Every structure is written in C-alpha cells, then in structure tokens.
mmCIF file of C-alpha atoms in Angstrom:
data_model
loop_
_atom_site.group_PDB
_atom_site.id
_atom_site.type_symbol
_atom_site.label_atom_id
_atom_site.label_comp_id
_atom_site.label_asym_id
_atom_site.label_seq_id
_atom_site.Cartn_x
_atom_site.Cartn_y
_atom_site.Cartn_z
ATOM 1 C CA MET A 160 -21.230 -17.210 -21.771
ATOM 2 C CA PRO A 161 -19.278 -20.660 -21.455
ATOM 3 C CA ILE A 162 -17.889 -20.193 -25.026
ATOM 4 C CA LEU A 163 -17.014 -16.585 -24.165
ATOM 5 C CA LEU A 164 -15.254 -17.764 -21.113
ATOM 6 C CA LEU A 165 -13.534 -20.579 -22.908
ATOM 7 C CA GLY A 166 -12.222 -17.909 -25.258
ATOM 8 C CA ARG A 167 -10.908 -15.810 -22.508
ATOM 9 C CA ILE A 168 -9.042 -18.877 -20.857
ATOM 10 C CA ILE A 169 -7.388 -19.594 -24.050
ATOM 11 C CA GLN A 170 -6.183 -15.924 -24.406
ATOM 12 C CA THR A 171 -4.949 -15.724 -20.799
ATOM 13 C CA THR A 172 -3.043 -19.051 -21.267
ATOM 14 C CA GLY A 173 -1.130 -17.614 -23.916
ATOM 15 C CA CYS A 174 -0.579 -14.421 -22.096
ATOM 16 C CA GLY A 175 0.533 -16.255 -19.024
ATOM 17 C CA ILE A 176 3.163 -18.356 -21.153
ATOM 18 C CA LEU A 177 4.533 -15.110 -22.780
ATOM 19 C CA LEU A 178 4.677 -12.675 -19.786
ATOM 20 C CA PRO A 179 7.419 -14.409 -17.856
ATOM 21 C CA MET A 180 9.520 -14.845 -21.043
ATOM 22 C CA LEU A 181 9.248 -11.413 -22.323
ATOM 23 C CA PRO A 182 12.131 -9.624 -20.554
ATOM 24 C CA SER A 183 14.435 -12.448 -21.295
ATOM 25 C CA LEU A 184 13.302 -12.603 -24.814
ATOM 26 C CA ILE A 185 13.834 -8.963 -25.347
ATOM 27 C CA ALA A 186 17.181 -8.849 -23.764
ATOM 28 C CA THR A 187 18.410 -11.852 -25.812
ATOM 29 C CA ILE A 188 17.251 -10.475 -29.335
ATOM 30 C CA LEU A 189 18.082 -6.748 -28.802
ATOM 31 C CA PRO A 190 21.797 -5.551 -28.742
ATOM 32 C CA GLU A 191 22.952 -4.650 -25.187
ATOM 33 C CA LYS A 192 23.011 -1.055 -25.971
ATOM 34 C CA ASN A 193 19.412 -0.993 -27.102
ATOM 35 C CA VAL A 194 17.973 -2.991 -24.073
ATOM 36 C CA GLY A 195 16.665 0.304 -22.724
ATOM 37 C CA LEU A 196 13.853 -0.208 -25.234
ATOM 38 C CA THR A 197 12.248 -2.317 -22.770
ATOM 39 C CA LYS A 198 11.300 0.745 -20.856
ATOM 40 C CA MET A 199 8.791 1.448 -23.573
ATOM 41 C CA GLY A 200 6.714 -1.591 -22.186
ATOM 42 C CA ASP A 201 4.957 0.778 -19.601
ATOM 43 C CA VAL A 202 3.830 3.072 -22.309
ATOM 44 C CA MET A 203 2.909 0.288 -24.623
ATOM 45 C CA LEU A 204 0.653 -1.191 -21.855
ATOM 46 C CA GLY A 205 -1.009 2.097 -21.090
ATOM 47 C CA VAL A 206 -1.496 3.048 -24.874
ATOM 48 C CA ALA A 207 -2.820 -0.607 -25.617
ATOM 49 C CA LEU A 208 -5.399 -0.549 -22.686
ATOM 50 C CA VAL A 209 -6.706 2.918 -23.589
ATOM 51 C CA LEU A 210 -6.894 2.007 -27.326
ATOM 52 C CA ALA A 211 -8.658 -1.065 -26.446
ATOM 53 C CA LEU A 212 -11.341 0.937 -24.487
ATOM 54 C CA PHE A 213 -11.701 3.513 -27.248
ATOM 55 C CA LEU A 214 -12.168 0.757 -29.924
ATOM 56 C CA THR A 215 -14.603 -1.080 -27.652
ATOM 57 C CA GLY A 216 -16.615 2.163 -27.098
ATOM 58 C CA ILE A 217 -16.982 2.691 -30.907
ATOM 59 C CA SER A 218 -18.098 -0.873 -31.521
ATOM 60 C CA PHE A 219 -20.919 -0.252 -28.842
ATOM 61 C CA LEU A 220 -21.875 3.063 -30.565
ATOM 62 C CA LEU A 221 -22.015 1.065 -33.910
ATOM 63 C CA GLY A 222 -24.462 -1.294 -32.148
ATOM 64 C CA ASN A 223 -22.295 -4.356 -32.255
ATOM 65 C CA TRP A 224 -19.862 -5.240 -29.573
ATOM 66 C CA GLN A 225 -18.486 -8.207 -31.582
ATOM 67 C CA LEU A 226 -16.885 -5.731 -34.101
ATOM 68 C CA ILE A 227 -14.035 -5.263 -31.636
ATOM 69 C CA ASN A 228 -13.300 -9.112 -31.604
ATOM 70 C CA ILE A 229 -13.459 -9.170 -35.489
ATOM 71 C CA PHE A 230 -10.911 -6.324 -35.664
ATOM 72 C CA LEU A 231 -8.463 -8.183 -33.208
ATOM 73 C CA ILE A 232 -8.762 -11.344 -35.244
ATOM 74 C CA VAL A 233 -7.749 -9.556 -38.443
ATOM 75 C CA LEU A 234 -5.019 -7.698 -36.653
ATOM 76 C CA SER A 235 -3.674 -10.885 -35.057
ATOM 77 C CA LEU A 236 -3.507 -12.630 -38.442
ATOM 78 C CA ILE A 237 -1.570 -9.701 -39.858
ATOM 79 C CA ILE A 238 0.920 -9.685 -37.136
ATOM 80 C CA TYR A 239 1.249 -13.557 -37.321
ATOM 81 C CA HIS A 240 1.894 -13.395 -41.087
ATOM 82 C CA ASN A 241 4.630 -10.571 -40.645
ATOM 83 C CA ALA A 242 6.196 -12.383 -37.651
ATOM 84 C CA SER A 243 6.647 -15.499 -39.662
ATOM 85 C CA SER A 244 8.831 -13.780 -42.239
ATOM 86 C CA ILE A 245 11.113 -12.158 -39.742
ATOM 87 C CA LYS A 246 14.847 -13.732 -39.644
ATOM 88 C CA ILE A 247 16.874 -13.260 -36.718
ATOM 89 C CA ASP A 248 20.660 -13.981 -36.548
ATOM 90 C CA LEU A 249 21.454 -14.375 -32.882
ATOM 91 C CA GLU A 250 25.286 -14.371 -32.014
ATOM 92 C CA ILE A 251 26.273 -17.499 -30.524
ATOM 93 C CA SER A 252 26.622 -16.755 -26.626
ATOM 94 C CA THR A 253 26.632 -18.479 -23.341
ATOM 95 C CA TYR A 254 23.846 -16.054 -22.197
ATOM 96 C CA ASN A 255 20.658 -16.746 -23.711
ATOM 97 C CA ILE A 256 17.004 -17.344 -22.712
ATOM 98 C CA GLU A 257 17.124 -19.789 -19.725
ATOM 99 C CA ARG A 258 14.115 -21.979 -19.777
ATOM 100 C CA VAL A 259 14.729 -22.854 -16.065
ATOM 101 C CA ASN A 260 14.794 -19.210 -15.188
ATOM 102 C CA VAL A 261 11.482 -18.688 -16.939
ATOM 103 C CA VAL A 262 9.843 -21.619 -15.247
ATOM 104 C CA LEU A 263 11.034 -20.763 -11.826
ATOM 105 C CA SER A 264 10.161 -17.192 -12.092
ATOM 106 C CA SER A 265 6.596 -18.073 -12.907
ATOM 107 C CA GLY A 266 6.318 -18.800 -9.141
ATOM 108 C CA PHE A 267 5.207 -14.958 -8.832
ATOM 109 C CA MET A 268 2.405 -15.953 -11.236
ATOM 110 C CA VAL A 269 1.440 -19.003 -9.051
ATOM 111 C CA LEU A 270 1.351 -16.503 -6.159
ATOM 112 C CA ILE A 271 -1.045 -14.148 -7.930
ATOM 113 C CA GLY A 272 -3.179 -17.263 -8.531
ATOM 114 C CA TRP A 273 -3.304 -17.976 -4.744
ATOM 115 C CA ILE A 274 -4.199 -14.279 -4.013
ATOM 116 C CA VAL A 275 -7.048 -14.644 -6.350
ATOM 117 C CA THR A 276 -8.361 -17.623 -4.621
ATOM 118 C CA LEU A 277 -8.831 -15.644 -1.446
ATOM 119 C CA GLY A 278 -11.809 -13.962 -3.053
ATOM 120 C CA ASP A 279 -13.249 -17.057 -4.267
ATOM 121 C CA GLN A 280 -15.537 -18.833 -1.777
ATOM 122 C CA ILE A 281 -15.810 -21.924 -3.995
ATOM 123 C CA THR A 282 -12.130 -22.800 -4.199
ATOM 124 C CA SER A 283 -11.097 -25.425 -1.421
ATOM 125 C CA ASN A 284 -8.551 -24.646 1.333
ATOM 126 C CA TRP A 285 -6.149 -27.259 0.263
ATOM 127 C CA PHE A 286 -5.992 -25.922 -3.349
ATOM 128 C CA SER A 287 -5.296 -22.416 -2.066
ATOM 129 C CA TRP A 288 -2.654 -23.536 0.418
ATOM 130 C CA GLY A 289 -1.132 -25.735 -2.387
ATOM 131 C CA LEU A 290 -0.740 -22.651 -4.640
ATOM 132 C CA LEU A 291 0.980 -20.730 -1.840
ATOM 133 C CA VAL A 292 3.433 -23.515 -1.155
ATOM 134 C CA ILE A 293 4.284 -24.056 -4.766
ATOM 135 C CA GLY A 294 4.680 -20.427 -5.555
ATOM 136 C CA ILE A 295 6.911 -19.792 -2.591
ATOM 137 C CA GLY A 296 8.962 -22.838 -3.379
ATOM 138 C CA LEU A 297 9.376 -21.819 -7.047
ATOM 139 C CA ILE A 298 10.494 -18.204 -6.003
ATOM 140 C CA ALA A 299 13.052 -19.757 -3.339
ATOM 141 C CA THR A 300 14.402 -21.813 -5.891
ATOM 142 C CA TYR A 301 14.664 -19.098 -8.387
ATOM 143 C CA LEU A 302 16.536 -16.854 -6.049
ATOM 144 C CA TRP A 303 18.845 -19.625 -4.948
ATOM 145 C CA ARG A 304 19.714 -20.656 -8.521
ATOM 146 C CA GLU A 305 20.377 -16.972 -9.681
ATOM 147 C CA LEU A 306 22.908 -16.565 -6.577
ATOM 148 C CA SER A 307 24.637 -20.148 -7.083
ATOM 149 C CA VAL A 308 25.029 -21.119 -10.734
ATOM 150 C CA PRO A 309 27.866 -19.888 -12.891
ATOM 151 C CA ASN A 310 26.803 -17.220 -15.525
ATOM 152 C CA PRO A 311 23.200 -16.814 -14.221
ATOM 153 C CA LEU A 312 20.932 -14.693 -16.288
ATOM 154 C CA ILE A 313 20.237 -12.288 -13.475
ATOM 155 C CA ASP A 314 23.579 -11.976 -11.491
ATOM 156 C CA PHE A 315 22.158 -10.952 -8.036
ATOM 157 C CA LYS A 316 25.692 -11.217 -6.330
ATOM 158 C CA GLY A 317 26.725 -8.090 -8.665
ATOM 159 C CA LEU A 318 23.357 -6.237 -8.294
ATOM 160 C CA PHE A 319 22.796 -6.318 -4.518
ATOM 161 C CA ASN A 320 23.149 -2.799 -3.377
ATOM 162 C CA VAL A 321 20.663 -0.434 -1.807
ATOM 163 C CA ARG A 322 20.621 2.125 -4.601
ATOM 164 C CA TYR A 323 19.507 -0.595 -7.228
ATOM 165 C CA LEU A 324 17.104 -2.429 -4.899
ATOM 166 C CA ARG A 325 15.419 0.909 -4.056
ATOM 167 C CA ALA A 326 14.946 1.741 -7.692
ATOM 168 C CA VAL A 327 13.492 -1.689 -8.247
ATOM 169 C CA LEU A 328 10.983 -1.393 -5.498
ATOM 170 C CA LEU A 329 9.817 2.047 -6.327
ATOM 171 C CA GLN A 330 9.653 1.165 -10.037
ATOM 172 C CA GLY A 331 7.302 -1.656 -9.202
ATOM 173 C CA ILE A 332 5.033 0.666 -7.200
ATOM 174 C CA GLY A 333 4.975 3.135 -10.169
ATOM 175 C CA ASP A 334 4.205 0.390 -12.599
ATOM 176 C CA ALA A 335 1.548 -0.940 -10.460
ATOM 177 C CA SER A 336 0.032 2.453 -10.077
ATOM 178 C CA LEU A 337 -0.558 2.477 -13.866
ATOM 179 C CA VAL A 338 -2.021 -0.949 -14.117
ATOM 180 C CA VAL A 339 -4.491 -0.265 -11.083
ATOM 181 C CA LEU A 340 -5.597 2.863 -12.874
ATOM 182 C CA MET A 341 -6.035 1.011 -16.089
ATOM 183 C CA ILE A 342 -7.975 -1.825 -14.619
ATOM 184 C CA ILE A 343 -9.611 -0.816 -11.194
ATOM 185 C CA GLY A 344 -9.978 2.818 -12.376
ATOM 186 C CA ILE A 345 -11.709 1.646 -15.480
ATOM 187 C CA LEU A 346 -14.158 -0.266 -13.261
ATOM 188 C CA TYR A 347 -14.703 2.614 -11.066
ATOM 189 C CA LEU A 348 -15.649 4.837 -13.894
ATOM 190 C CA ARG A 349 -17.863 2.358 -15.422
ATOM 191 C CA GLN A 350 -19.582 0.601 -12.500
ATOM 192 C CA GLY A 351 -19.227 3.185 -9.782
ATOM 193 C CA LEU A 352 -19.722 6.638 -11.712
ATOM 194 C CA HIS A 353 -21.598 4.992 -14.791
ATOM 195 C CA TYR A 354 -19.722 6.590 -17.578
ATOM 196 C CA SER A 355 -19.728 5.073 -21.156
ATOM 197 C CA VAL A 356 -16.887 2.989 -22.394
ATOM 198 C CA ILE A 357 -15.698 5.314 -25.011
ATOM 199 C CA ILE A 358 -15.716 8.294 -22.501
ATOM 200 C CA ILE A 359 -13.563 6.202 -20.346
ATOM 201 C CA GLY A 360 -11.086 5.521 -22.879
ATOM 202 C CA LEU A 361 -10.828 9.235 -23.707
ATOM 203 C CA ALA A 362 -10.627 10.182 -20.009
ATOM 204 C CA LEU A 363 -7.407 7.953 -19.455
ATOM 205 C CA MET A 364 -5.611 9.485 -22.354
ATOM 206 C CA PRO A 365 -4.292 12.609 -20.850
ATOM 207 C CA SER A 366 -2.680 10.810 -17.840
ATOM 208 C CA ILE A 367 -0.807 8.447 -20.444
ATOM 209 C CA VAL A 368 0.339 11.461 -22.469
ATOM 210 C CA VAL A 369 1.604 13.204 -19.239
ATOM 211 C CA MET A 370 3.369 10.000 -18.261
ATOM 212 C CA ILE A 371 5.135 9.747 -21.586
ATOM 213 C CA LEU A 372 6.299 13.427 -21.519
ATOM 214 C CA MET A 373 7.541 13.214 -17.926
ATOM 215 C CA HIS A 374 9.438 10.094 -18.787
ATOM 216 C CA HIS A 375 11.037 11.235 -21.947
ATOM 217 C CA ALA A 376 10.748 15.078 -22.458
ATOM 218 C CA THR A 377 11.779 16.344 -19.099
ATOM 219 C CA LYS A 378 15.217 14.734 -18.626
ATOM 220 C CA ARG A 379 17.125 18.072 -19.397
ATOM 221 C CA TRP A 380 15.168 19.807 -16.594
ATOM 222 C CA PHE A 381 15.363 17.145 -13.907
ATOM 223 C CA ASN A 382 19.099 16.311 -14.546
ATOM 224 C CA LYS A 383 19.804 19.656 -12.711
ATOM 225 C CA PHE A 384 18.601 18.008 -9.465
ATOM 226 C CA GLU A 385 19.950 15.047 -7.542
ATOM 227 C CA SER A 386 18.316 11.674 -8.297
ATOM 228 C CA VAL A 387 17.173 11.472 -4.603
ATOM 229 C CA ASN A 388 15.339 14.542 -4.824
ATOM 230 C CA ASN A 389 13.583 13.605 -7.985
ATOM 231 C CA VAL A 390 12.542 10.358 -6.606
ATOM 232 C CA ARG A 391 11.146 12.162 -3.601
ATOM 233 C CA MET A 392 9.319 14.512 -5.935
ATOM 234 C CA ALA A 393 8.026 11.789 -7.927
ATOM 235 C CA MET A 394 6.643 9.621 -4.968
ATOM 236 C CA SER A 395 5.068 12.878 -3.317
ATOM 237 C CA LEU A 396 3.091 13.431 -6.411
ATOM 238 C CA MET A 397 1.858 9.959 -6.529
ATOM 239 C CA MET A 398 1.112 9.949 -2.949
ATOM 240 C CA VAL A 399 -0.797 13.072 -3.045
ATOM 241 C CA GLY A 400 -2.848 11.822 -6.119
ATOM 242 C CA TRP A 401 -3.659 8.538 -4.608
ATOM 243 C CA GLY A 402 -4.536 10.299 -1.208
ATOM 244 C CA CYS A 403 -7.102 12.571 -2.921
ATOM 245 C CA LEU A 404 -8.470 9.600 -4.984
ATOM 246 C CA SER A 405 -9.001 7.526 -1.784
ATOM 247 C CA LEU A 406 -10.468 10.515 0.367
ATOM 248 C CA PHE A 407 -12.849 11.862 -2.406
ATOM 249 C CA SER A 408 -13.616 8.724 -4.517
ATOM 250 C CA THR A 409 -17.337 8.862 -3.472
ATOM 251 C CA TYR A 410 -17.685 12.567 -4.678
ATOM 252 C CA LEU A 411 -15.538 12.707 -7.788
ATOM 253 C CA ASN A 412 -16.939 13.481 -11.256
ATOM 254 C CA LEU A 413 -14.953 12.714 -14.509
ATOM 255 C CA ILE A 414 -12.965 15.986 -14.606
ATOM 256 C CA LEU A 415 -11.637 15.663 -11.140
ATOM 257 C CA PHE A 416 -10.746 11.907 -11.845
ATOM 258 C CA ILE A 417 -8.783 13.161 -14.952
ATOM 259 C CA VAL A 418 -6.912 15.784 -12.883
ATOM 260 C CA LEU A 419 -5.906 13.398 -10.054
ATOM 261 C CA THR A 420 -4.809 10.589 -12.677
ATOM 262 C CA ILE A 421 -2.600 13.292 -14.308
ATOM 263 C CA ILE A 422 -0.958 14.142 -11.003
ATOM 264 C CA ILE A 423 -0.426 10.364 -10.414
ATOM 265 C CA GLU A 424 1.003 9.585 -13.691
ATOM 266 C CA ALA A 425 3.242 12.701 -13.764
ATOM 267 C CA GLY A 426 4.911 11.247 -10.538
ATOM 268 C CA HIS A 427 5.143 7.731 -12.287
ATOM 269 C CA GLY A 428 6.716 9.223 -15.444
ATOM 270 C CA LEU A 429 9.353 10.973 -13.412
ATOM 271 C CA LEU A 430 9.857 7.889 -11.266
ATOM 272 C CA MET A 431 10.549 5.841 -14.526
ATOM 273 C CA GLN A 432 12.987 8.363 -15.569
ATOM 274 C CA VAL A 433 14.884 8.240 -12.407
ATOM 275 C CA GLY A 434 14.539 4.429 -12.016
ATOM 276 C CA GLN A 435 16.179 3.947 -15.334
ATOM 277 C CA GLU A 436 19.089 6.189 -14.327
ATOM 278 C CA LEU A 437 19.607 4.266 -11.023
ATOM 279 C CA SER A 438 19.404 0.824 -12.661
ATOM 280 C CA GLN A 439 22.025 1.912 -15.602
ATOM 281 C CA ASN A 440 24.697 2.518 -13.063
ATOM 282 C CA GLN A 441 26.236 -0.780 -12.464
ATOM 283 C CA LYS A 442 29.880 -1.961 -12.847
ATOM 284 C CA SER A 443 29.631 -3.347 -16.338
ATOM 285 C CA ALA A 444 27.480 -3.364 -19.383
ATOM 286 C CA ARG A 445 26.705 -7.082 -18.420
ATOM 287 C CA LEU A 446 25.236 -5.985 -15.163
ATOM 288 C CA ASN A 447 23.302 -3.127 -16.802
ATOM 289 C CA ASN A 448 21.766 -5.913 -19.056
ATOM 290 C CA MET A 449 20.859 -7.931 -16.043
ATOM 291 C CA ALA A 450 19.548 -4.970 -14.251
ATOM 292 C CA ASP A 451 17.184 -4.149 -16.939
ATOM 293 C CA ILE A 452 15.932 -7.834 -17.220
ATOM 294 C CA PHE A 453 15.262 -8.215 -13.432
ATOM 295 C CA MET A 454 13.608 -4.620 -13.371
ATOM 296 C CA ALA A 455 11.099 -5.657 -16.142
ATOM 297 C CA GLN A 456 10.472 -9.124 -14.383
ATOM 298 C CA PHE A 457 9.913 -7.517 -11.138
ATOM 299 C CA LYS A 458 7.627 -4.618 -12.447
ATOM 300 C CA LEU A 459 5.495 -7.317 -14.200
ATOM 301 C CA MET A 460 5.088 -9.584 -11.335
ATOM 302 C CA SER A 461 4.601 -6.998 -8.593
ATOM 303 C CA SER A 462 1.945 -5.088 -10.782
ATOM 304 C CA GLY A 463 0.077 -8.281 -11.208
ATOM 305 C CA MET A 464 0.431 -9.182 -7.442
ATOM 306 C CA ILE A 465 -0.921 -5.618 -6.217
ATOM 307 C CA LEU A 466 -3.804 -5.871 -8.768
ATOM 308 C CA ALA A 467 -4.774 -9.154 -7.567
ATOM 309 C CA ILE A 468 -4.799 -8.076 -3.979
ATOM 310 C CA LEU A 469 -6.848 -4.876 -4.698
ATOM 311 C CA SER A 470 -9.274 -6.879 -6.686
ATOM 312 C CA VAL A 471 -9.747 -9.425 -3.680
ATOM 313 C CA VAL A 472 -10.231 -6.268 -1.436
ATOM 314 C CA LEU A 473 -12.782 -4.875 -3.939
ATOM 315 C CA GLN A 474 -14.807 -7.976 -4.136
ATOM 316 C CA ASN A 475 -14.931 -8.729 -0.399
ATOM 317 C CA VAL A 476 -15.549 -5.075 0.822
ATOM 318 C CA THR A 477 -18.378 -4.630 -1.950
ATOM 319 C CA ASN A 478 -20.042 -8.065 -1.109
ATOM 320 C CA SER A 479 -19.849 -7.235 2.675
ATOM 321 C CA HIS A 480 -21.541 -3.788 2.316
ATOM 322 C CA THR A 481 -24.174 -5.319 -0.283
ATOM 323 C CA SER A 482 -25.009 -8.034 2.290
ATOM 324 C CA ASN A 483 -25.373 -5.449 4.886
ATOM 325 C CA GLY A 484 -28.149 -3.629 2.822
ATOM 326 C CA LEU A 485 -26.357 -0.710 1.355
ATOM 327 C CA PRO A 486 -27.712 0.358 -1.961
ATOM 328 C CA GLY A 487 -25.780 -1.122 -5.188
ATOM 329 C CA LYS A 488 -24.063 2.120 -6.256
ATOM 330 C CA LEU A 489 -23.002 3.093 -2.682
ATOM 331 C CA SER A 490 -21.727 -0.424 -1.751
ATOM 332 C CA THR A 491 -19.753 -0.201 -5.129
ATOM 333 C CA LEU A 492 -18.099 3.134 -4.258
ATOM 334 C CA VAL A 493 -17.207 2.009 -0.816
ATOM 335 C CA GLY A 494 -15.427 -0.919 -2.290
ATOM 336 C CA TYR A 495 -13.483 1.187 -4.645
ATOM 337 C CA ARG A 496 -12.582 3.661 -1.795
ATOM 338 C CA ALA A 497 -11.003 0.602 0.196
ATOM 339 C CA THR A 498 -8.864 -0.377 -2.954
ATOM 340 C CA PHE A 499 -7.717 3.307 -3.548
ATOM 341 C CA SER A 500 -6.946 3.750 0.152
ATOM 342 C CA LEU A 501 -4.979 0.478 0.253
ATOM 343 C CA PHE A 502 -2.819 1.748 -2.692
ATOM 344 C CA PHE A 503 -2.444 4.962 -0.988
ATOM 345 C CA VAL A 504 -0.826 3.168 1.910
ATOM 346 C CA ILE A 505 1.496 1.504 -0.475
ATOM 347 C CA THR A 506 2.615 4.946 -1.814
ATOM 348 C CA ILE A 507 3.085 6.146 1.640
ATOM 349 C CA LEU A 508 5.494 3.061 2.279
ATOM 350 C CA GLY A 509 7.324 4.153 -1.064
ATOM 351 C CA TRP A 510 7.471 7.799 0.077
ATOM 352 C CA ILE A 511 9.012 6.691 3.438
ATOM 353 C CA ILE A 512 11.702 4.609 1.449
ATOM 354 C CA THR A 513 12.601 7.787 -0.571
ATOM 355 C CA MET A 514 13.053 9.806 2.572
ATOM 356 C CA LEU A 515 15.522 7.201 3.820
ATOM 357 C CA ALA A 516 17.165 7.132 0.455
ATOM 358 C CA GLY A 517 20.497 8.753 1.340
ATOM 359 C CA ARG A 518 23.082 6.023 1.356
ATOM 360 C CA ASN A 519 24.126 3.739 -1.396
ATOM 361 C CA LEU A 520 25.307 0.686 0.550
ATOM 362 C CA ASN A 521 26.883 -2.222 -1.597
ATOM 363 C CA LEU A 522 25.523 -5.427 -0.291
ATOM 364 C CA SER A 523 27.172 -7.709 -2.845
ATOM 365 C CA LYS A 524 30.464 -8.068 -0.796
ATOM 366 C CA HIS A 525 28.499 -9.798 1.966
ATOM 367 C CA ILE A 526 27.208 -12.545 -0.279
ATOM 368 C CA VAL A 527 29.897 -13.190 -2.789
ATOM 369 C CA LYS A 528 31.457 -16.491 -2.129
#
C-alpha cells in the first residue's frame, strides 16, 4: 500500500502541474479561430473516466487488476514517443504563456487543498489556516495583476459584463455536475448500491453520449429560441435531475440512476452550448480568446473545489452516522444523500440566476482606469 500511494502521489503531482497550465497552453498553441476546441475538454474528461472504469472492470474480470496499470504504462510510452517528435512553430507574439499567471492561478488549487484538510482530523489547525491564507493571497494577487498589468493574459477590464460572468458561473456549475457524477456517482454505485466496476462504466456511458449530442447536435433546434430561455431550460433539467437524485438516492436502482444522470447531462450539454455562445460575444477576437482561457480555468478550478467540498461532506456525514450505530450500507447511503442534496442546492442557486438573467449590464466601464 505505501508503494501504491507513492505512485499515486507522483501521478497527482504531474497532474497538479499540468492543470493550471492547460488552458493557457492550448490557447497559445492553437490558432485563435480554433480555440473553441478547448470546449472538447468536458467531453474528453467524461469519456476518459468512463473508459478507465470500463478497462478496470475488464482487468478485474480477467482476474488481475494490475493489467490496467500495465496498459497505461504502454500507452504513456507511446504518447511520450509521439509527443517528442512534434515540432511546433509558434509565431512571435507578446501574448504567450505567462508563468506568473500560472503560479498565481494555482491559488485555487491551494484552496482545494485547504478544503480537503477540513475532512482530515490528523492535519493541524495551523497547517489548514496556512493553506487558506496562502490560497486567498495568491487569488487576490492573480486578480489584481490581471486588472493592472499591460497586455494581461486575461483582460478582466474588457470581460466584466453580466452576460459573460453569468455564463462563466453557470458553466462552472455544469462542469462540476459532470465531475461529481463521474467521481462521487461512481462511489455511490460501487459502495452504496454495490454494482461491479464494469457495470458502472457501462451505466455512465448513456449520460456522456447525451451530453455530447446536446452540445453539438442540437444547435439548429435551440438557435430558434433566445439564449436566456435555453439557459433556463438547461438549469431546470439539471435541477430536476439532481433533486430526484437527492430525494430518492436511498431507493434507486441502476436503471433509475441512468435515467436521472441522462436528464442531468442533457441539461449540462445544453448549458455548454449556450455558454459557448455567450462567451464568444466579446468586442474583439482577442477578448474571445481571453474569454475561452478564463472560462476553461474557472470550470477546472470550480469543479475541483465543489468536488472537494462534497467529498468532505460525504466523509463527515458517513463517519457521523457510522459512529451513531447505523449499519454500514445505510450510513453510506445517508452520506451520499447529503452530498447529492448539497449539489441540488447549488443547482437551485444557478436556476435562480437564470431567472434573473434578463439584463446585460456592462461593468467594464466602472473599472477601466
């Protein structure tokens, strides 16, 4: 187990280095007209997690769970070899990957670490408070820098309007919805309802397919309606799905779980479609590029933060009910019900925002010096 944990720590260290850089890196390498390809990140995340479950389930069926690790080692070597032969000619530009931006934006990751310590009784209080102070300090410096330096990577002065901020916030909720289903939903099916790993992988595929179709294949249909109405429809679908999941989580079977996740991800897919339209409506191509970068950063960080909060809630509620003498399965389901209910509250807040989404007030004029 110590060696296994060491391997996981090494993996997550690499992941932690890459995640804050990813939006800036893609925006720098891809031409501005193709920056919209970053929207495929949500789809890639969902497909990757489901594929991982499916392959893990197959390795269990074959009687050797280590097969999945061997497969990933071989795949990583192939990708590393191919990546080493790629030659990229970047045009000389004053706008490139800002290392300072990457470091300061990692304050969101530090805050996620602080949230995790809230569920860890071993961590000392001074360490937890230290992470909170450092995280807030990095984020405050990040915002100040983007508002004050010439030619910033993210020009908040130009992006500050209610329409865009609303799109960013709702996209963050939608992205977090997918991540929570892919992580906590998997634990719910495995630990709470006791389905096999390969069945769980198959059960999550329909919702991913529906999300992709709603995002890419329904634009002609929903273009007939106003963006505000589409956003309201999307958030209503998500709210209904999460509401049912929180109310009936102790009574669900696999089929009902699939139906509810399809409803949730249908709303998420429509929300992605509308959010892309709202963010790509800036004053210039340069601002469109910046809008994409910040949208990707925010969705990434907000998803991680919400997942960390729900994980702490799941741990504390489950431990509390276990110590009160409830049987293992019942206490586990109560913990999942608490996490689903909390995310249901988040979708209610998002739905309220969509109900107030009539105006498009430009805030940039109030902060431009």
